[in-house]
């Protein structure tokens, strides 16, 4: 069966939709929250995390999240609420969606916070919470090259995920679940939706994007490999909240996530179409699109 591929005409049509029409557009596949300033979004997500944890604690329930290490600002607001309101984190389980590996598929040094997700999360998340309220070490779950099935099996045993957070790459990447680009080997949508934790070779355009955003264009600073949780575990989530605030670089993928059918061409569409409550959080500059203001470009101008 031919897998769904987004055509030029429909892509242009989505890009032409004015930003003020996105939130209530009848064709959208998921919800979108647009705010003028990024800081408003960080606070919104941090508050939402604290509210969900407090609600589950009150019911005596576990809280299970898949979290990224790429966005940290929302964690400041979460930790502030936890510390001020004395919200207990002892029943909170964190499943980390990915981590960097070196060219030999070995973990990066966790003491180097520039390239180790473990180092980033230790300083930018766990260390912000007071010791008596902290998330127990045994509740911090990382994908492990020595036992690739461990994290997926545990998520299944615990009944799935409450909320998954993340960012979205320019081509719809979620975690390191990038689309395969081999002309000789293809993965069907069904196979992709059942993908499990695995090592991944980072696509070259992703390396360039990270280098530009984080390392002043020094692509040698970006590890070429990673380990990623698969779609099978991510799609157990009942809620998804994804932060996209990178400006013009992500304007098109926001429209694809909002309006596209599920396709391996843009992995975020799988989440937007499958997770029951899926929310994109964007600042105005990222949700807007230059083409929506009459700037049709080149061969797109039919």
CSV table of C-alpha atoms in Angstrom, one decimal:
chain,number,residue,atom,x,y,z
A,1,UNK,CA,0.0,0.0,0.0
A,2,UNK,CA,1.3,3.5,-0.9
A,3,UNK,CA,2.2,5.4,2.3
A,4,UNK,CA,0.8,8.9,2.6
A,5,UNK,CA,3.1,11.6,1.3
A,6,UNK,CA,2.3,15.3,1.6
A,7,UNK,CA,1.8,17.0,-1.7
A,8,UNK,CA,3.1,20.5,-2.7
A,9,UNK,CA,-0.4,21.9,-3.2
A,10,UNK,CA,-1.8,20.9,0.2
A,11,UNK,CA,1.4,22.0,1.9
A,12,UNK,CA,1.1,25.4,0.3
A,13,UNK,CA,-2.6,25.6,1.2
A,14,UNK,CA,-1.7,25.0,4.9
A,15,UNK,CA,1.0,27.6,4.8
A,16,UNK,CA,-1.4,30.2,3.5
A,17,UNK,CA,-3.7,29.9,6.5
A,18,UNK,CA,-3.5,33.1,8.6
A,19,UNK,CA,-2.2,32.6,12.1
A,20,UNK,CA,-5.4,34.0,13.7
A,21,UNK,CA,-7.4,31.1,12.0
A,22,UNK,CA,-5.3,28.2,13.2
A,23,UNK,CA,-6.7,27.6,16.7
A,24,UNK,CA,-10.3,27.2,15.5
A,25,UNK,CA,-9.7,25.8,12.0
A,26,UNK,CA,-12.2,23.0,11.2
A,27,UNK,CA,-9.5,20.9,9.5
A,28,UNK,CA,-7.0,20.8,12.4
A,29,UNK,CA,-6.0,17.4,13.7
A,30,UNK,CA,-4.9,18.7,17.1
A,31,UNK,CA,-5.1,21.8,19.3
A,32,UNK,CA,-2.7,24.8,19.3
A,33,UNK,CA,-2.0,27.3,22.0
A,34,UNK,CA,-0.4,30.6,20.7
A,35,UNK,CA,1.1,33.2,22.9
A,36,UNK,CA,3.1,36.4,22.0
A,37,UNK,CA,6.0,35.6,24.3
A,38,UNK,CA,7.8,32.3,24.8
A,39,UNK,CA,7.9,32.8,28.6
A,40,UNK,CA,4.1,32.6,28.8
A,41,UNK,CA,4.3,29.1,27.2
A,42,UNK,CA,7.0,28.0,29.6
A,43,UNK,CA,4.9,29.1,32.6
A,44,UNK,CA,1.8,27.4,31.1
A,45,UNK,CA,3.6,24.0,30.7
A,46,UNK,CA,5.3,24.2,34.1
A,47,UNK,CA,1.9,25.0,35.8
A,48,UNK,CA,0.3,22.2,33.9
A,49,UNK,CA,2.9,19.7,35.1
A,50,UNK,CA,2.5,20.8,38.7
A,51,UNK,CA,-1.3,20.7,38.5
A,52,UNK,CA,-1.2,17.2,37.0
A,53,UNK,CA,1.2,15.9,39.7
A,54,UNK,CA,-0.8,17.4,42.5
A,55,UNK,CA,-4.1,16.0,41.2
A,56,UNK,CA,-2.6,12.5,40.9
A,57,UNK,CA,-1.1,12.7,44.4
A,58,UNK,CA,-4.5,13.7,45.8
A,59,UNK,CA,-6.0,10.5,44.2
A,60,UNK,CA,-3.1,8.3,45.4
A,61,UNK,CA,-2.1,7.6,41.8
A,62,UNK,CA,1.3,7.3,40.1
A,63,UNK,CA,2.3,10.0,37.6
A,64,UNK,CA,4.2,8.9,34.5
A,65,UNK,CA,5.8,11.3,32.1
A,66,UNK,CA,8.0,11.1,29.0
A,67,UNK,CA,10.2,14.2,29.1
A,68,UNK,CA,12.8,15.8,26.8
A,69,UNK,CA,16.1,17.4,27.7
A,70,UNK,CA,15.9,19.9,24.9
A,71,UNK,CA,13.5,22.4,26.6
A,72,UNK,CA,14.3,23.3,30.2
A,73,UNK,CA,12.6,26.6,30.9
A,74,UNK,CA,9.2,25.0,31.8
A,75,UNK,CA,11.0,22.9,34.4
A,76,UNK,CA,11.9,26.1,36.4
A,77,UNK,CA,8.3,26.9,36.8
A,78,UNK,CA,7.5,23.3,37.7
A,79,UNK,CA,10.2,23.2,40.3
A,80,UNK,CA,9.2,26.5,41.8
A,81,UNK,CA,5.6,25.3,42.3
A,82,UNK,CA,6.8,22.0,43.8
A,83,UNK,CA,9.1,23.7,46.3
A,84,UNK,CA,6.7,26.4,47.3
A,85,UNK,CA,3.6,24.2,47.5
A,86,UNK,CA,5.5,21.2,48.9
A,87,UNK,CA,4.3,18.9,46.1
A,88,UNK,CA,5.6,15.4,46.7
A,89,UNK,CA,7.5,13.8,43.8
A,90,UNK,CA,8.0,10.4,45.3
A,91,UNK,CA,5.3,8.8,43.1
A,92,UNK,CA,6.5,10.6,39.9
A,93,UNK,CA,8.2,8.4,37.2
A,94,UNK,CA,10.2,10.2,34.5
A,95,UNK,CA,10.9,8.3,31.3
A,96,UNK,CA,13.6,10.1,29.3
A,97,UNK,CA,12.9,10.1,25.6
A,98,UNK,CA,16.4,10.0,24.3
A,99,UNK,CA,20.1,10.6,24.8
A,100,UNK,CA,23.2,11.3,22.7
A,101,UNK,CA,25.7,8.6,21.8
A,102,UNK,CA,29.2,8.9,20.3
A,103,UNK,CA,30.2,7.6,16.9
A,104,UNK,CA,30.7,4.1,18.4
A,105,UNK,CA,27.2,4.1,20.0
A,106,UNK,CA,28.6,4.6,23.5
A,107,UNK,CA,27.0,7.0,26.0
A,108,UNK,CA,28.4,10.5,26.3
A,109,UNK,CA,30.1,11.6,29.5
A,110,UNK,CA,27.2,12.7,31.8
A,111,UNK,CA,29.5,15.3,33.4
A,112,UNK,CA,29.6,17.1,30.0
A,113,UNK,CA,26.2,18.8,30.1
A,114,UNK,CA,26.6,20.2,26.6
A,115,UNK,CA,26.2,16.8,24.9
A,116,UNK,CA,24.8,14.5,27.6
A,117,UNK,CA,21.0,14.5,28.2
A,118,UNK,CA,21.7,13.0,31.6
A,119,UNK,CA,23.9,15.9,32.5
A,120,UNK,CA,21.4,18.4,31.2
A,121,UNK,CA,18.5,16.9,33.1
A,122,UNK,CA,20.5,16.6,36.3
A,123,UNK,CA,21.4,20.3,36.4
A,124,UNK,CA,18.3,21.7,34.6
A,125,UNK,CA,15.6,19.6,36.2
A,126,UNK,CA,16.4,17.3,39.1
A,127,UNK,CA,18.7,19.7,40.9
A,128,UNK,CA,16.0,22.4,41.0
A,129,UNK,CA,13.7,20.3,43.3
A,130,UNK,CA,14.4,20.3,47.0
A,131,UNK,CA,15.8,17.0,48.4
A,132,UNK,CA,12.9,16.1,50.6
A,133,UNK,CA,10.5,16.5,47.6
A,134,UNK,CA,12.8,15.0,45.0
A,135,UNK,CA,12.1,12.4,42.4
A,136,UNK,CA,13.7,9.1,43.6
A,137,UNK,CA,16.7,7.9,41.6
A,138,UNK,CA,14.9,4.6,40.9
A,139,UNK,CA,12.0,6.6,39.3
A,140,UNK,CA,14.3,8.2,36.6
A,141,UNK,CA,14.3,5.9,33.7
A,142,UNK,CA,16.7,6.2,30.7
A,143,UNK,CA,16.8,4.2,27.5
A,144,UNK,CA,19.7,1.8,27.9
A,145,UNK,CA,21.9,0.3,25.1
A,146,UNK,CA,22.6,-2.7,27.3
A,147,UNK,CA,18.8,-3.5,27.6
A,148,UNK,CA,16.9,-1.9,24.8
A,149,UNK,CA,13.6,-3.5,25.8
A,150,UNK,CA,13.7,-2.5,29.5
A,151,UNK,CA,12.1,1.0,29.2
A,152,UNK,CA,9.3,-0.2,26.8
A,153,UNK,CA,8.5,-3.2,28.9
A,154,UNK,CA,8.3,-1.0,32.1
A,155,UNK,CA,6.0,1.5,30.4
A,156,UNK,CA,3.7,-1.3,29.3
A,157,UNK,CA,3.7,-2.9,32.8
A,158,UNK,CA,2.8,0.4,34.3
A,159,UNK,CA,-0.2,0.9,32.0
A,160,UNK,CA,1.2,3.5,29.7
A,161,UNK,CA,2.1,7.2,30.0
A,162,UNK,CA,0.0,10.1,31.4
A,163,UNK,CA,1.7,12.9,29.4
A,164,UNK,CA,4.5,13.1,26.9
A,165,UNK,CA,6.3,16.4,26.3
A,166,UNK,CA,8.8,17.3,23.6
A,167,UNK,CA,9.8,19.5,20.8
A,168,UNK,CA,9.5,19.0,17.1
A,169,UNK,CA,12.2,19.1,14.5
A,170,UNK,CA,12.0,21.0,11.2
A,171,UNK,CA,11.0,17.7,9.4
A,172,UNK,CA,8.7,16.6,12.2
A,173,UNK,CA,11.3,14.7,14.3
A,174,UNK,CA,10.1,13.7,17.8
A,175,UNK,CA,12.8,12.4,20.2
A,176,UNK,CA,15.4,10.9,17.7
A,177,UNK,CA,12.5,9.1,15.9
A,178,UNK,CA,13.6,10.5,12.6
A,179,UNK,CA,12.2,9.3,9.3
A,180,UNK,CA,14.3,6.8,7.5
A,181,UNK,CA,15.9,8.1,4.3
A,182,UNK,CA,17.2,5.1,2.5
A,183,UNK,CA,16.1,4.5,-1.0
A,184,UNK,CA,16.6,0.8,-0.4
A,185,UNK,CA,14.7,0.2,2.8
A,186,UNK,CA,11.3,1.5,3.8
A,187,UNK,CA,9.2,1.2,7.0
A,188,UNK,CA,5.5,1.2,6.8
A,189,UNK,CA,3.3,3.5,9.0
A,190,UNK,CA,2.1,0.5,11.0
A,191,UNK,CA,5.7,-0.7,11.6
A,192,UNK,CA,6.7,2.8,12.6
A,193,UNK,CA,3.9,3.2,15.1
A,194,UNK,CA,5.1,0.0,16.8
A,195,UNK,CA,8.8,1.0,16.8
A,196,UNK,CA,10.6,0.4,20.1
A,197,UNK,CA,13.6,1.8,21.8
A,198,UNK,CA,16.6,1.7,19.6
A,199,UNK,CA,19.9,3.3,18.6
A,200,UNK,CA,19.7,5.9,15.8
A,201,UNK,CA,22.0,7.6,13.4
A,202,UNK,CA,21.3,11.3,13.5
A,203,UNK,CA,20.4,12.7,10.1
A,204,UNK,CA,22.8,15.3,8.8
A,205,UNK,CA,20.3,18.2,8.6
A,206,UNK,CA,19.5,17.6,12.3
A,207,UNK,CA,23.2,17.8,13.2
A,208,UNK,CA,23.4,21.2,11.3
A,209,UNK,CA,20.2,22.4,13.0
A,210,UNK,CA,21.5,21.6,16.5
A,211,UNK,CA,24.9,23.1,15.7
A,212,UNK,CA,23.3,26.3,14.5
A,213,UNK,CA,21.0,26.6,17.5
A,214,UNK,CA,23.3,25.4,20.3
A,215,UNK,CA,26.9,25.5,19.3
A,216,UNK,CA,27.4,28.5,17.0
A,217,UNK,CA,27.4,26.4,13.9
A,218,UNK,CA,30.1,24.1,15.1
A,219,UNK,CA,28.7,20.8,13.9
A,220,UNK,CA,31.7,18.9,15.2
A,221,UNK,CA,30.3,19.5,18.7
A,222,UNK,CA,27.1,17.5,17.9
A,223,UNK,CA,27.3,13.8,18.5
A,224,UNK,CA,26.4,11.8,15.4
A,225,UNK,CA,24.4,9.0,17.1
A,226,UNK,CA,21.7,8.7,19.7
A,227,UNK,CA,19.3,6.3,21.5
A,228,UNK,CA,15.6,7.0,21.3
A,229,UNK,CA,12.4,5.7,22.8
A,230,UNK,CA,10.1,4.4,20.1
A,231,UNK,CA,6.7,5.4,18.9
A,232,UNK,CA,5.1,2.4,20.6
A,233,UNK,CA,5.8,3.8,24.1
A,234,UNK,CA,5.1,7.4,23.1
A,235,UNK,CA,1.7,6.5,21.7
A,236,UNK,CA,0.6,5.0,25.1
A,237,UNK,CA,0.3,8.6,26.3
A,238,UNK,CA,-3.1,10.0,27.0
A,239,UNK,CA,-1.9,13.6,26.6
A,240,UNK,CA,0.8,15.2,24.6
A,241,UNK,CA,2.2,18.8,24.8
A,242,UNK,CA,4.8,19.9,22.4
A,243,UNK,CA,6.7,23.2,22.5
A,244,UNK,CA,7.7,24.7,19.2
A,245,UNK,CA,9.3,28.2,19.6
A,246,UNK,CA,12.1,28.3,17.1
A,247,UNK,CA,10.7,30.9,14.7
A,248,UNK,CA,10.8,30.7,10.9
A,249,UNK,CA,12.7,27.4,11.1
A,250,UNK,CA,9.6,25.6,12.4
A,251,UNK,CA,6.7,27.6,10.7
A,252,UNK,CA,6.0,24.9,8.1
A,253,UNK,CA,6.2,21.9,10.5
A,254,UNK,CA,3.6,23.5,12.8
A,255,UNK,CA,1.2,23.6,9.8
A,256,UNK,CA,2.0,20.0,8.9
A,257,UNK,CA,1.4,18.8,12.5
A,258,UNK,CA,-1.9,20.7,12.6
A,259,UNK,CA,-3.3,19.5,9.3
A,260,UNK,CA,-1.4,16.5,8.0
A,261,UNK,CA,-2.6,12.9,8.1
A,262,UNK,CA,-0.3,10.4,10.0
A,263,UNK,CA,2.8,9.9,7.8
A,264,UNK,CA,6.3,8.7,8.4
A,265,UNK,CA,7.4,11.6,6.3
A,266,UNK,CA,6.7,13.9,9.3
A,267,UNK,CA,6.7,11.8,12.5
A,268,UNK,CA,4.9,14.4,14.6
A,269,UNK,CA,1.8,13.8,12.5
A,270,UNK,CA,1.6,10.3,14.0
A,271,UNK,CA,1.3,11.8,17.5
A,272,UNK,CA,-1.1,14.6,16.5
A,273,UNK,CA,-3.4,12.0,14.9
A,274,UNK,CA,-3.1,9.3,17.6
A,275,UNK,CA,-2.7,10.8,21.0
A,276,UNK,CA,-6.2,11.7,22.4
A,277,UNK,CA,-5.3,15.2,23.8
A,278,UNK,CA,-2.4,16.6,21.8
A,279,UNK,CA,-1.4,20.3,22.1
A,280,UNK,CA,1.1,22.4,20.2
A,281,UNK,CA,2.4,25.4,22.1
A,282,UNK,CA,3.9,28.1,19.9
A,283,UNK,CA,4.9,31.7,20.1
A,284,UNK,CA,3.3,34.0,17.5
A,285,UNK,CA,6.5,34.2,15.4
A,286,UNK,CA,6.6,30.4,15.0
A,287,UNK,CA,2.8,29.9,14.5
A,288,UNK,CA,2.7,32.6,11.8
A,289,UNK,CA,3.9,31.8,8.3
A,290,UNK,CA,5.6,34.1,5.8
A,291,UNK,CA,3.5,32.5,3.0
A,292,UNK,CA,0.3,33.3,4.8
A,293,UNK,CA,1.2,37.0,4.3
A,294,UNK,CA,1.4,36.6,0.5
A,295,UNK,CA,5.0,35.6,0.1
A,296,UNK,CA,4.5,32.5,-2.2
A,297,UNK,CA,7.9,31.4,-3.3
A,298,UNK,CA,9.3,30.0,-6.5
A,299,UNK,CA,7.8,26.7,-7.7
A,300,UNK,CA,5.2,26.7,-4.8
A,301,UNK,CA,3.4,29.6,-6.5
A,302,UNK,CA,0.8,27.6,-8.5
